[in-house]
Short mmCIF file of C-alpha atoms in Angstrom, two decimals:
data_model
loop_
_atom_site.label_atom_id
_atom_site.label_comp_id
_atom_site.label_asym_id
_atom_site.label_seq_id
_atom_site.Cartn_x
_atom_site.Cartn_y
_atom_site.Cartn_z
CA MET A 30 136.54 112.17 83.88
CA ILE A 31 135.43 113.32 87.37
CA LEU A 32 133.12 116.27 87.88
CA LEU A 33 132.07 117.43 91.34
CA ASP A 34 129.50 120.21 91.29
CA ASN A 35 128.64 122.24 94.40
CA ILE A 36 129.24 119.39 96.84
CA HIS A 37 128.06 119.92 100.41
CA GLN A 38 128.49 117.34 103.16
CA THR A 39 126.90 117.82 106.57
CA TYR A 40 127.13 115.37 109.46
CA ARG A 41 125.33 115.28 112.77
CA GLY A 42 127.65 116.16 115.61
CA PRO A 43 127.24 116.14 119.40
CA LYS A 44 127.01 119.95 119.34
CA GLY A 45 125.01 120.32 116.15
CA PRO A 46 125.65 119.89 112.42
CA VAL A 47 129.24 119.55 111.16
CA HIS A 48 129.87 121.02 107.70
CA ALA A 49 132.63 118.83 106.27
CA LEU A 50 132.31 120.13 102.69
CA ARG A 51 131.05 123.55 101.66
CA GLY A 52 130.20 124.01 97.98
CA VAL A 53 133.16 122.11 96.51
CA SER A 54 133.39 122.00 92.71
CA LEU A 55 136.18 120.18 90.88
CA HIS A 56 136.95 118.95 87.38
CA ILE A 57 139.56 116.18 87.29
CA ARG A 58 140.80 115.32 83.81
CA ALA A 59 141.09 111.82 82.38
CA GLY A 60 144.55 110.33 82.79
CA GLU A 61 145.96 112.84 85.26
CA VAL A 62 147.24 112.50 88.82
CA PHE A 63 145.25 115.03 90.83
CA GLY A 64 146.34 115.84 94.37
CA VAL A 65 144.06 117.08 97.15
CA ILE A 66 145.98 118.47 100.10
CA GLY A 67 145.08 120.09 103.40
CA ARG A 68 145.56 119.80 107.13
CA SER A 69 143.68 117.32 109.30
CA GLY A 70 140.00 118.19 109.35
CA ALA A 71 140.14 120.17 106.10
CA GLY A 72 137.65 117.81 104.43
CA LYS A 73 140.00 115.81 102.18
CA SER A 74 138.78 112.33 103.10
CA SER A 75 135.16 113.45 103.05
CA LEU A 76 135.75 114.74 99.54
CA VAL A 77 137.42 111.62 98.15
CA ARG A 78 134.70 109.40 99.60
CA THR A 79 132.03 111.35 97.75
CA ILE A 80 133.65 110.37 94.43
CA ASN A 81 132.55 106.75 94.86
CA LEU A 82 129.61 107.72 97.09
CA LEU A 83 130.94 105.91 100.14
CA ASN A 84 129.77 109.24 101.55
CA ARG A 85 126.65 110.48 99.77
CA PRO A 86 126.77 114.29 99.60
CA SER A 87 124.05 116.28 101.29
CA GLN A 88 123.88 118.46 98.20
CA GLY A 89 125.46 118.54 94.73
CA THR A 90 126.21 116.07 91.94
CA VAL A 91 129.03 113.60 91.29
CA THR A 92 129.79 112.51 87.72
CA VAL A 93 132.44 109.88 86.95
CA ALA A 94 133.24 108.73 83.40
CA GLY A 95 130.06 110.35 82.12
CA ARG A 96 127.72 108.76 84.68
CA SER A 97 125.92 110.80 87.32
CA LEU A 98 126.48 108.66 90.41
CA THR A 99 124.14 110.68 92.59
CA THR A 100 121.16 109.68 90.41
CA LEU A 101 121.86 105.92 90.29
CA ASN A 102 119.90 103.27 92.16
CA ALA A 103 121.72 100.72 94.35
CA ALA A 104 122.37 98.26 91.50
CA GLY A 105 123.58 101.00 89.18
CA LEU A 106 125.89 102.37 91.85
CA ARG A 107 127.41 98.94 92.48
CA ALA A 108 128.14 98.62 88.77
CA ALA A 109 129.62 102.14 88.59
CA ARG A 110 131.91 101.48 91.54
CA ARG A 111 133.68 98.75 89.55
CA ASP A 112 135.24 101.61 87.60
CA ILE A 113 136.59 103.18 90.80
CA GLY A 114 139.37 101.49 92.78
CA MET A 115 140.46 102.70 96.21
CA ILE A 116 143.55 102.26 98.38
CA PHE A 117 143.66 103.13 102.07
CA GLN A 118 146.14 104.32 104.68
CA HIS A 119 145.88 101.15 106.79
CA PHE A 120 145.83 98.63 103.91
CA ASN A 121 142.63 96.81 105.04
CA LEU A 122 143.97 93.37 104.12
CA LEU A 123 142.41 90.14 105.36
CA THR A 124 144.98 88.46 107.60
CA SER A 125 143.66 84.95 106.90
CA ARG A 126 144.14 85.27 103.14
CA THR A 127 147.39 85.14 101.18
CA VAL A 128 148.67 88.00 99.06
CA PHE A 129 147.17 86.33 95.97
CA ASP A 130 143.82 85.75 97.63
CA ASN A 131 143.59 89.30 98.96
CA VAL A 132 144.01 90.63 95.42
CA ALA A 133 141.57 88.02 94.11
CA LEU A 134 138.81 88.88 96.59
CA PRO A 135 136.90 91.47 94.47
CA LEU A 136 137.06 89.13 91.50
CA GLU A 137 135.64 86.25 93.55
CA LEU A 138 132.80 88.52 94.68
CA ALA A 139 132.18 89.43 91.04
CA GLY A 140 131.79 85.73 90.16
CA LEU A 141 134.88 85.18 87.99
CA SER A 142 136.20 81.66 87.56
CA ARG A 143 139.47 80.55 89.18
CA GLN A 144 141.14 80.51 85.76
CA GLN A 145 139.96 84.06 85.02
CA ILE A 146 141.13 85.19 88.44
CA GLN A 147 144.60 83.74 87.95
CA ALA A 148 144.86 85.35 84.51
CA ARG A 149 144.19 88.76 86.04
CA VAL A 150 145.86 88.54 89.47
CA ASN A 151 149.24 87.13 88.43
CA PRO A 152 150.07 90.04 86.05
CA LEU A 153 148.97 92.53 88.71
CA LEU A 154 151.29 90.98 91.29
CA GLU A 155 154.13 91.28 88.80
CA LEU A 156 153.20 94.91 88.10
CA VAL A 157 153.45 95.82 91.80
CA GLY A 158 156.59 93.73 92.31
CA LEU A 159 155.07 90.97 94.46
CA GLY A 160 154.93 87.99 92.12
CA HIS A 161 157.40 86.14 94.35
CA LEU A 162 155.27 86.74 97.47
CA ALA A 163 151.91 85.48 96.19
CA ASP A 164 151.69 82.74 98.86
CA ARG A 165 152.70 84.93 101.82
CA TYR A 166 150.26 86.21 104.42
CA PRO A 167 150.00 89.90 105.44
CA ALA A 168 151.82 89.24 108.72
CA GLN A 169 154.80 87.98 106.71
CA ILE A 170 155.36 91.09 104.58
CA SER A 171 156.39 94.70 105.21
CA GLY A 172 154.17 97.78 105.34
CA GLY A 173 155.24 98.88 101.88
CA GLN A 174 154.50 95.43 100.49
CA LYS A 175 151.08 95.47 102.15
CA GLN A 176 150.30 98.74 100.39
CA ARG A 177 151.38 97.18 97.09
CA VAL A 178 148.88 94.38 97.76
CA GLY A 179 146.25 97.04 98.38
CA ILE A 180 147.11 98.72 95.08
CA ALA A 181 146.94 95.43 93.17
CA ARG A 182 143.58 94.65 94.78
CA ALA A 183 142.26 98.08 93.78
CA LEU A 184 143.34 97.42 90.20
CA ALA A 185 141.80 93.94 90.02
CA SER A 186 138.45 95.14 88.69
CA GLN A 187 140.24 97.14 85.95
CA PRO A 188 138.99 100.54 87.13
CA LYS A 189 139.21 103.81 85.23
CA VAL A 190 139.82 105.81 88.41
CA LEU A 191 142.05 105.06 91.40
CA LEU A 192 141.40 106.88 94.69
CA SER A 193 144.23 107.05 97.22
CA ASP A 194 143.23 108.18 100.71
CA GLU A 195 146.47 109.00 102.61
CA ALA A 196 147.93 105.78 101.21
CA THR A 197 151.52 106.67 102.15
CA SER A 198 150.94 108.29 105.55
CA ALA A 199 151.81 105.13 107.50
CA LEU A 200 155.02 104.50 105.54
CA ASP A 201 158.61 105.64 106.01
CA PRO A 202 160.02 108.19 103.52
CA GLU A 203 161.93 105.67 101.38
CA THR A 204 158.93 103.35 101.10
CA THR A 205 156.69 106.34 100.37
CA ARG A 206 158.88 107.30 97.42
CA SER A 207 158.73 103.77 96.03
CA ILE A 208 154.93 103.61 96.35
CA LEU A 209 154.57 106.99 94.66
CA ALA A 210 156.88 105.84 91.86
CA LEU A 211 154.62 102.80 91.44
CA LEU A 212 151.54 105.03 91.21
CA GLN A 213 153.33 107.12 88.56
CA GLN A 214 154.08 103.94 86.62
CA ILE A 215 150.45 102.82 86.85
CA ASN A 216 149.25 106.23 85.70
CA ARG A 217 151.69 106.20 82.79
CA GLU A 218 151.27 102.58 81.65
CA LEU A 219 147.56 102.04 82.33
CA GLY A 220 146.35 105.59 81.69
CA LEU A 221 144.52 105.54 85.01
CA THR A 222 143.12 108.73 86.53
CA ILE A 223 144.47 108.95 90.09
CA VAL A 224 143.08 111.14 92.87
CA LEU A 225 145.64 111.43 95.66
CA ILE A 226 144.57 112.62 99.12
CA THR A 227 147.46 113.72 101.35
CA HIS A 228 148.61 116.24 103.94
CA GLN A 229 152.21 116.17 102.63
CA MET A 230 153.43 118.59 99.96
CA GLN A 231 156.38 116.26 99.31
CA VAL A 232 153.87 113.69 98.02
CA ILE A 233 152.19 116.27 95.78
CA LYS A 234 155.58 117.44 94.51
CA GLN A 235 156.58 113.97 93.37
CA VAL A 236 153.49 112.83 91.50
CA ALA A 237 150.64 115.34 91.05
CA HIS A 238 150.02 117.08 87.73
CA ARG A 239 147.44 119.41 89.29
CA LEU A 240 146.25 119.97 92.84
CA ALA A 241 143.58 121.51 95.03
CA VAL A 242 144.23 122.92 98.50
CA MET A 243 141.47 122.50 101.09
CA GLU A 244 140.74 124.38 104.28
CA ALA A 245 137.60 124.12 106.46
CA GLY A 246 135.68 122.14 103.84
CA GLU A 247 136.41 124.51 100.96
CA ILE A 248 138.89 124.59 98.09
CA VAL A 249 141.01 127.69 98.65
CA GLU A 250 143.40 127.22 95.71
CA GLN A 251 143.85 124.91 92.74
CA GLY A 252 145.92 124.72 89.58
CA GLU A 253 148.91 123.18 87.84
CA ALA A 254 151.39 121.83 90.41
CA LEU A 255 154.37 123.84 89.16
CA LYS A 256 152.34 127.07 89.11
CA VAL A 257 151.02 126.56 92.66
CA PHE A 258 154.46 125.69 94.01
CA SER A 259 156.13 128.70 92.42
CA ASP A 260 153.36 131.25 92.96
CA PRO A 261 150.98 130.26 95.78
CA GLN A 262 148.07 132.65 96.19
CA ASN A 263 146.55 131.52 99.49
CA GLU A 264 148.07 131.65 102.97
CA THR A 265 147.10 128.01 103.64
CA THR A 266 149.00 126.97 100.52
CA ARG A 267 152.04 129.01 101.51
CA SER A 268 151.99 127.45 104.98
CA LEU A 269 151.83 123.91 103.55
CA LEU A 270 154.66 124.73 101.15
CA ASP A 271 156.95 125.65 104.05
CA ASP A 272 157.82 121.94 104.34
CA VAL A 273 159.20 122.05 100.78
CA VAL A 274 160.22 125.66 100.20
CA PRO A 275 160.56 127.59 103.49
CA ARG A 276 159.55 131.23 103.23
CA GLU A 277 161.85 132.32 106.05
CA LEU A 278 165.63 132.26 105.77
CA PRO A 279 167.55 130.35 108.47
CA ALA A 280 168.56 132.45 111.46
CA ASN A 281 172.31 132.06 110.78
CA VAL A 282 171.82 133.26 107.19
CA LEU A 283 169.87 136.31 108.36
CA GLU A 284 172.59 137.13 110.88
CA ARG A 285 175.26 136.93 108.18
CA VAL A 286 173.16 139.12 105.88
CA ARG A 287 172.68 141.75 108.61
CA THR A 288 176.45 141.95 108.95
CA LEU A 289 176.90 142.36 105.20
CA LEU A 290 174.16 144.96 104.94
CA GLY A 291 175.67 146.96 107.76
CA ALA A 292 179.21 147.02 106.35
CA PRO A 293 180.43 150.68 106.28
CA GLY A 294 181.47 152.38 103.05
CA GLN A 295 179.58 150.00 100.80
CA PRO A 296 177.14 150.95 98.00
CA PRO A 297 173.39 150.35 98.52
CA ALA A 298 172.39 146.73 98.84
CA SER A 299 169.18 144.72 98.74
CA LEU A 300 168.50 141.18 99.87
CA LEU A 301 166.30 139.68 97.16
CA ARG A 302 164.38 136.41 97.32
CA LEU A 303 164.00 134.98 93.82
CA VAL A 304 161.52 132.24 92.93
CA PHE A 305 161.90 130.61 89.53
CA ALA A 306 160.36 127.65 87.75
CA GLY A 307 160.46 125.79 84.45
CA SER A 308 162.36 127.41 81.58
CA GLU A 309 163.40 130.34 83.77
CA SER A 310 165.79 127.96 85.52
CA ASP A 311 167.79 127.48 82.31
CA GLN A 312 168.53 131.18 81.78
CA PRO A 313 171.81 132.81 82.95
CA LEU A 314 169.84 135.47 84.81
CA LEU A 315 172.37 136.31 87.52
CA SER A 316 175.32 136.70 85.18
CA ASP A 317 173.04 138.80 82.98
CA LEU A 318 172.39 141.14 85.93
CA VAL A 319 176.11 141.61 86.44
CA ARG A 320 176.69 142.44 82.76
CA ARG A 321 173.63 144.67 82.26
CA PHE A 322 173.53 146.56 85.53
CA GLY A 323 177.02 146.31 86.97
CA LEU A 324 175.83 144.76 90.23
CA ASP A 325 177.84 142.77 92.74
CA LEU A 326 175.88 139.63 93.59
CA ASN A 327 176.34 137.32 96.54
CA ILE A 328 174.17 134.17 96.78
CA VAL A 329 173.56 133.69 100.50
CA HIS A 330 171.04 130.86 100.41
CA GLY A 331 169.34 128.65 97.82
CA GLN A 332 167.35 125.55 97.09
CA ILE A 333 166.79 123.76 93.77
CA ASP A 334 164.20 121.01 93.37
CA GLU A 335 161.82 119.53 90.78
CA VAL A 336 158.04 119.41 90.44
CA GLN A 337 156.94 116.75 87.95
CA GLY A 338 160.36 116.86 86.30
CA HIS A 339 160.40 120.66 85.96
CA PRO A 340 163.11 122.67 87.75
CA PHE A 341 161.88 124.84 90.59
CA GLY A 342 163.68 126.70 93.31
CA THR A 343 164.50 129.80 95.32
CA LEU A 344 167.61 131.93 95.76
CA ALA A 345 168.40 134.60 98.33
CA VAL A 346 170.77 137.06 96.67
CA LEU A 347 172.50 140.08 98.19
CA ALA A 348 172.74 142.63 95.37
CA ARG A 349 174.95 145.76 95.63
CA GLY A 350 175.01 148.72 93.28
CA ALA A 351 173.53 152.12 92.59
CA GLN A 352 169.89 152.39 93.61
CA GLU A 353 168.66 153.02 90.07
CA GLN A 354 170.56 149.95 88.89
CA LEU A 355 169.04 147.81 91.66
CA THR A 356 165.55 149.00 90.71
CA ALA A 357 166.16 148.31 87.03
CA ALA A 358 167.53 144.83 87.83
CA VAL A 359 164.42 143.90 89.81
CA SER A 360 162.20 145.04 86.94
CA HIS A 361 164.32 143.01 84.51
CA LEU A 362 163.97 139.86 86.61
CA ARG A 363 160.21 140.26 86.89
CA GLY A 364 159.97 140.79 83.15
CA ALA A 365 161.80 137.47 82.70
CA GLY A 366 159.13 135.68 84.76
CA VAL A 367 161.06 135.48 88.03
CA GLN A 368 159.22 136.36 91.22
CA VAL A 369 161.21 138.88 93.24
CA GLN A 370 160.66 139.83 96.87
CA GLU A 371 162.84 142.46 98.53
CA VAL A 372 163.54 141.05 101.98
CA ALA A 373 165.82 143.81 103.27
CA HIS A 374 167.52 146.98 102.03
CA ALA A 375 170.37 149.16 103.21
#
């Protein structure tokens, strides 16, 4: 659906050229929600704006729905952009127009009749839950409702692709969840390909099927969301994931573990950090360790969550037993697909 090949983007800066994108290549599949995440200045917004050529890349090609946008003339590009809707962080609504008329604006510019506009706008307002607010003005509705207007407006031209540039960053957590649920519904019911730009892993966790992580204008990691969450390969990814799955145990937990590890007269012990995902979560792995290896297990910390409906989580387990049994247990867990990190040993 979307193919970016060797995209470079260079701007003029006060101290010389600024390289916003450095050789970015991406393949986004039809009908998926694809997340692009990174810190401020990583190049996320520059990237998403090359998809509809709001920013023309300095080098590389952009192909959307089989059309090479970078080779089109002005008229061809205008036509191609009708297949690409976009929603923004700050809504960009016209304050002098009602909710209905804001959604209708792209259709008016396209020359549709009032009857055609009504036939398209009214169902969209119902889809985003604003049918009862069609006659309100932006100043009379909430931030979440304004973003729903923005989504309906982006859908008015019946696009094949929807670009979301930090669309939930200005919203509170509860409203963010409702907007993301709406985007999931749109993806599911309309089969729309959605590209979601964000700096929040919580957003990625809720809606993205696959994701790319950006740093300094480059993609440093990409893959299926569940795989990236459970087995991040890049330090930038691991840092971003700290908001969802902290790598470090809380100080009070570590203090308690130090006391347990230092208890006199006890058999060897290891503090193990286990990361599991998907079907691994349904297996009785800990009770299996007790039966197979005769270990004493103490769960000292844990977190269970979901990524796209798939279980995912971490456990910190204090395991006691003979050293050879501890070693065999770790090998058994890894063979079952669980990631195991030995945090401490005594």
